[in-house]
Short mmCIF file of N, CA and C in Angstrom, two decimals:
data_model
loop_
_atom_site.label_atom_id
_atom_site.label_comp_id
_atom_site.label_asym_id
_atom_site.label_seq_id
_atom_site.Cartn_x
_atom_site.Cartn_y
_atom_site.Cartn_z
N UNK Z 1 -24.88 35.99 48.37
CA UNK Z 1 -24.32 35.51 47.19
C UNK Z 1 -25.64 35.05 46.71
N UNK Z 2 -25.72 35.13 45.39
CA UNK Z 2 -26.98 35.11 44.56
C UNK Z 2 -26.20 33.89 43.32
N UNK Z 3 -27.63 33.17 42.86
CA UNK Z 3 -27.22 32.31 41.80
C UNK Z 3 -28.13 32.63 40.59
N UNK Z 4 -27.87 32.78 39.41
CA UNK Z 4 -28.43 33.39 38.41
C UNK Z 4 -28.03 32.61 36.99
N UNK Z 5 -29.21 32.06 36.32
CA UNK Z 5 -29.01 31.09 35.47
C UNK Z 5 -29.39 32.16 33.89
N UNK Z 6 -28.40 32.21 32.97
CA UNK Z 6 -28.54 32.63 31.88
C UNK Z 6 -28.81 31.60 30.50
N UNK Z 7 -29.11 32.50 29.41
CA UNK Z 7 -29.38 31.52 28.59
C UNK Z 7 -28.47 32.29 27.30
N UNK Z 8 -27.21 31.29 27.01
CA UNK Z 8 -26.24 32.01 26.34
C UNK Z 8 -26.34 31.25 24.75
N UNK Z 9 -26.57 32.32 23.63
CA UNK Z 9 -26.36 31.60 22.20
C UNK Z 9 -25.22 32.08 21.56
N UNK Z 10 -24.82 30.93 20.64
CA UNK Z 10 -23.81 30.73 20.02
C UNK Z 10 -22.63 29.89 20.34
N UNK Z 11 -22.90 29.20 21.77
CA UNK Z 11 -21.92 28.22 22.22
C UNK Z 11 -22.06 27.12 21.32
N UNK Z 12 -21.23 26.50 20.20
CA UNK Z 12 -21.56 25.08 19.68
C UNK Z 12 -20.79 24.31 19.72
N UNK Z 13 -19.42 24.23 20.57
CA UNK Z 13 -18.72 23.29 20.81
C UNK Z 13 -18.18 23.12 22.41
N UNK Z 14 -17.32 22.51 23.01
CA UNK Z 14 -16.55 22.57 24.41
C UNK Z 14 -15.68 23.74 24.44
N UNK Z 15 -14.93 23.81 23.60
CA UNK Z 15 -14.05 25.22 23.31
C UNK Z 15 -14.73 26.45 23.50
N UNK Z 16 -15.98 26.51 23.05
CA UNK Z 16 -16.81 27.91 23.17
C UNK Z 16 -17.36 27.61 24.86
N UNK Z 17 -17.85 26.61 25.25
CA UNK Z 17 -18.30 26.70 26.87
C UNK Z 17 -17.27 26.64 27.82
N UNK Z 18 -16.02 26.33 27.27
CA UNK Z 18 -14.53 26.87 28.13
C UNK Z 18 -14.59 28.28 28.01
N UNK Z 19 -14.68 28.71 26.99
CA UNK Z 19 -14.07 30.26 26.90
C UNK Z 19 -14.99 30.97 27.62
N UNK Z 20 -16.38 30.77 27.54
CA UNK Z 20 -17.33 31.85 28.61
C UNK Z 20 -17.00 31.31 30.00
N UNK Z 21 -16.96 30.11 30.36
CA UNK Z 21 -16.66 29.70 31.73
C UNK Z 21 -15.51 30.25 32.58
N UNK Z 22 -14.45 30.07 31.32
CA UNK Z 22 -13.16 31.11 31.73
C UNK Z 22 -13.50 32.50 32.26
N UNK Z 23 -13.93 33.14 31.14
CA UNK Z 23 -13.85 34.56 31.33
C UNK Z 23 -15.01 35.02 32.47
N UNK Z 24 -16.02 34.43 32.75
CA UNK Z 24 -17.24 34.55 33.74
C UNK Z 24 -16.29 34.33 34.87
N UNK Z 25 -15.66 33.23 35.22
CA UNK Z 25 -14.72 32.88 36.29
C UNK Z 25 -13.66 34.02 36.52
N UNK Z 26 -13.38 34.65 36.03
CA UNK Z 26 -12.13 35.60 36.09
C UNK Z 26 -12.83 36.90 36.99
N UNK Z 27 -14.41 37.35 36.89
CA UNK Z 27 -14.80 38.30 37.57
C UNK Z 27 -14.71 38.18 39.24
N UNK Z 28 -14.25 39.33 39.53
CA UNK Z 28 -14.15 39.52 41.16
C UNK Z 28 -15.47 38.83 41.61
N UNK Z 29 -15.58 38.38 42.48
CA UNK Z 29 -17.01 37.76 43.06
C UNK Z 29 -17.60 36.67 42.56
N UNK Z 30 -17.24 36.23 41.51
CA UNK Z 30 -17.71 34.80 41.22
C UNK Z 30 -17.28 33.88 41.86
N UNK Z 31 -17.92 32.75 42.40
CA UNK Z 31 -17.38 31.78 42.85
C UNK Z 31 -17.32 30.56 41.92
N UNK Z 32 -18.92 30.45 41.15
CA UNK Z 32 -18.69 29.22 40.32
C UNK Z 32 -19.61 29.30 39.07
N UNK Z 33 -19.13 28.75 38.25
CA UNK Z 33 -19.52 28.96 36.85
C UNK Z 33 -20.14 27.52 36.26
N UNK Z 34 -21.42 27.18 36.07
CA UNK Z 34 -21.32 25.95 35.29
C UNK Z 34 -21.98 26.15 34.36
N UNK Z 35 -21.72 25.41 33.42
CA UNK Z 35 -21.64 25.44 31.86
C UNK Z 35 -22.71 24.14 31.20
N UNK Z 36 -23.86 24.19 30.61
CA UNK Z 36 -24.52 23.35 30.16
C UNK Z 36 -24.42 23.49 28.41
N UNK Z 37 -23.51 23.17 28.13
CA UNK Z 37 -23.64 22.98 26.36
C UNK Z 37 -24.79 22.80 25.62
N UNK Z 38 -25.09 21.59 25.97
CA UNK Z 38 -26.42 20.99 25.21
C UNK Z 38 -27.75 22.01 25.42
N UNK Z 39 -27.63 22.96 26.59
CA UNK Z 39 -29.16 23.60 26.75
C UNK Z 39 -28.92 25.09 26.59
N UNK Z 40 -27.79 25.55 26.15
CA UNK Z 40 -27.00 26.94 26.23
C UNK Z 40 -27.14 27.79 27.54
N UNK Z 41 -27.14 27.15 28.62
CA UNK Z 41 -27.34 27.35 29.75
C UNK Z 41 -26.43 27.58 30.87
N UNK Z 42 -26.13 28.72 31.38
CA UNK Z 42 -24.74 28.82 31.78
C UNK Z 42 -25.23 29.66 33.63
N UNK Z 43 -25.15 28.84 34.20
CA UNK Z 43 -25.31 29.30 35.84
C UNK Z 43 -24.22 30.01 36.98
N UNK Z 44 -24.36 31.05 37.29
CA UNK Z 44 -23.53 31.57 37.60
C UNK Z 44 -23.43 31.82 39.03
N UNK Z 45 -22.81 31.50 40.26
CA UNK Z 45 -22.97 31.71 41.71
C UNK Z 45 -22.03 32.91 41.93
N UNK Z 46 -22.56 33.76 42.56
CA UNK Z 46 -21.53 35.26 42.60
C UNK Z 46 -21.71 36.00 43.90
N UNK Z 47 -21.28 36.90 44.25
CA UNK Z 47 -21.69 37.87 45.62
C UNK Z 47 -21.03 39.48 44.82
N UNK Z 48 -22.14 39.87 45.06
CA UNK Z 48 -21.78 41.46 44.69
C UNK Z 48 -21.01 42.18 42.80
N UNK Z 49 -21.94 40.97 42.14
CA UNK Z 49 -22.00 40.90 40.72
C UNK Z 49 -23.11 40.84 39.88
N UNK Z 50 -23.24 42.11 39.19
CA UNK Z 50 -24.69 42.20 38.57
C UNK Z 50 -24.92 41.15 37.76
N UNK Z 51 -26.17 41.01 36.84
CA UNK Z 51 -26.49 40.34 36.27
C UNK Z 51 -25.78 40.99 34.63
N UNK Z 52 -25.70 42.16 34.21
CA UNK Z 52 -25.22 43.03 33.54
C UNK Z 52 -23.92 42.88 33.29
N UNK Z 53 -23.32 42.86 34.31
CA UNK Z 53 -21.81 42.80 34.44
C UNK Z 53 -21.72 41.18 33.63
N UNK Z 54 -21.97 40.29 34.04
CA UNK Z 54 -21.89 38.85 33.19
C UNK Z 54 -22.51 39.04 32.12
N UNK Z 55 -23.62 39.23 31.72
CA UNK Z 55 -23.85 39.87 30.39
C UNK Z 55 -22.98 40.64 29.42
N UNK Z 56 -21.91 41.36 29.88
CA UNK Z 56 -21.46 42.17 29.16
C UNK Z 56 -19.94 41.32 29.13
N UNK Z 57 -19.40 40.31 30.01
CA UNK Z 57 -18.47 39.76 29.80
C UNK Z 57 -19.12 38.59 28.67
N UNK Z 58 -20.12 37.92 28.61
CA UNK Z 58 -20.24 37.12 27.55
C UNK Z 58 -20.42 37.65 26.64
N UNK Z 59 -20.89 38.84 26.25
CA UNK Z 59 -20.76 39.60 25.11
C UNK Z 59 -19.05 40.13 24.32
N UNK Z 60 -18.42 40.69 25.22
CA UNK Z 60 -17.10 40.63 24.94
C UNK Z 60 -16.61 39.64 24.57
N UNK Z 61 -16.95 37.90 24.95
CA UNK Z 61 -16.16 36.85 24.00
C UNK Z 61 -16.97 36.71 23.01
N UNK Z 62 -17.83 37.28 22.45
CA UNK Z 62 -18.44 36.93 21.14
C UNK Z 62 -19.65 36.22 21.29
N UNK Z 63 -20.46 36.10 22.30
CA UNK Z 63 -21.89 35.47 22.42
C UNK Z 63 -23.18 36.34 23.19
N UNK Z 64 -24.05 35.79 22.92
CA UNK Z 64 -25.15 36.77 23.39
C UNK Z 64 -25.61 35.94 24.91
N UNK Z 65 -26.40 36.93 26.06
CA UNK Z 65 -26.67 36.34 26.90
C UNK Z 65 -27.97 37.04 27.60
N UNK Z 66 -28.97 36.38 27.99
CA UNK Z 66 -29.77 36.84 28.84
C UNK Z 66 -30.55 36.05 29.79
N UNK Z 67 -30.96 36.66 31.15
CA UNK Z 67 -31.11 36.15 32.11
C UNK Z 67 -32.39 35.17 31.81
N UNK Z 68 -32.62 33.83 32.55
CA UNK Z 68 -33.78 33.08 32.11
C UNK Z 68 -34.35 33.18 33.41
#
């Protein structure tokens, strides 16, 4: 199990943060998602999930993400 923090751009409200958190949380292997709207940081704890997969999910819902 590993934890990775991503910088996500485009989140401007709690609705955005909840959308990102919800979609990442649906990925098999993800056990925890923490979103800090003020900093644009999303921390994901997962087992067997690549960083690229998380970035793809974020992009699918309309935001940009990079590993911090």
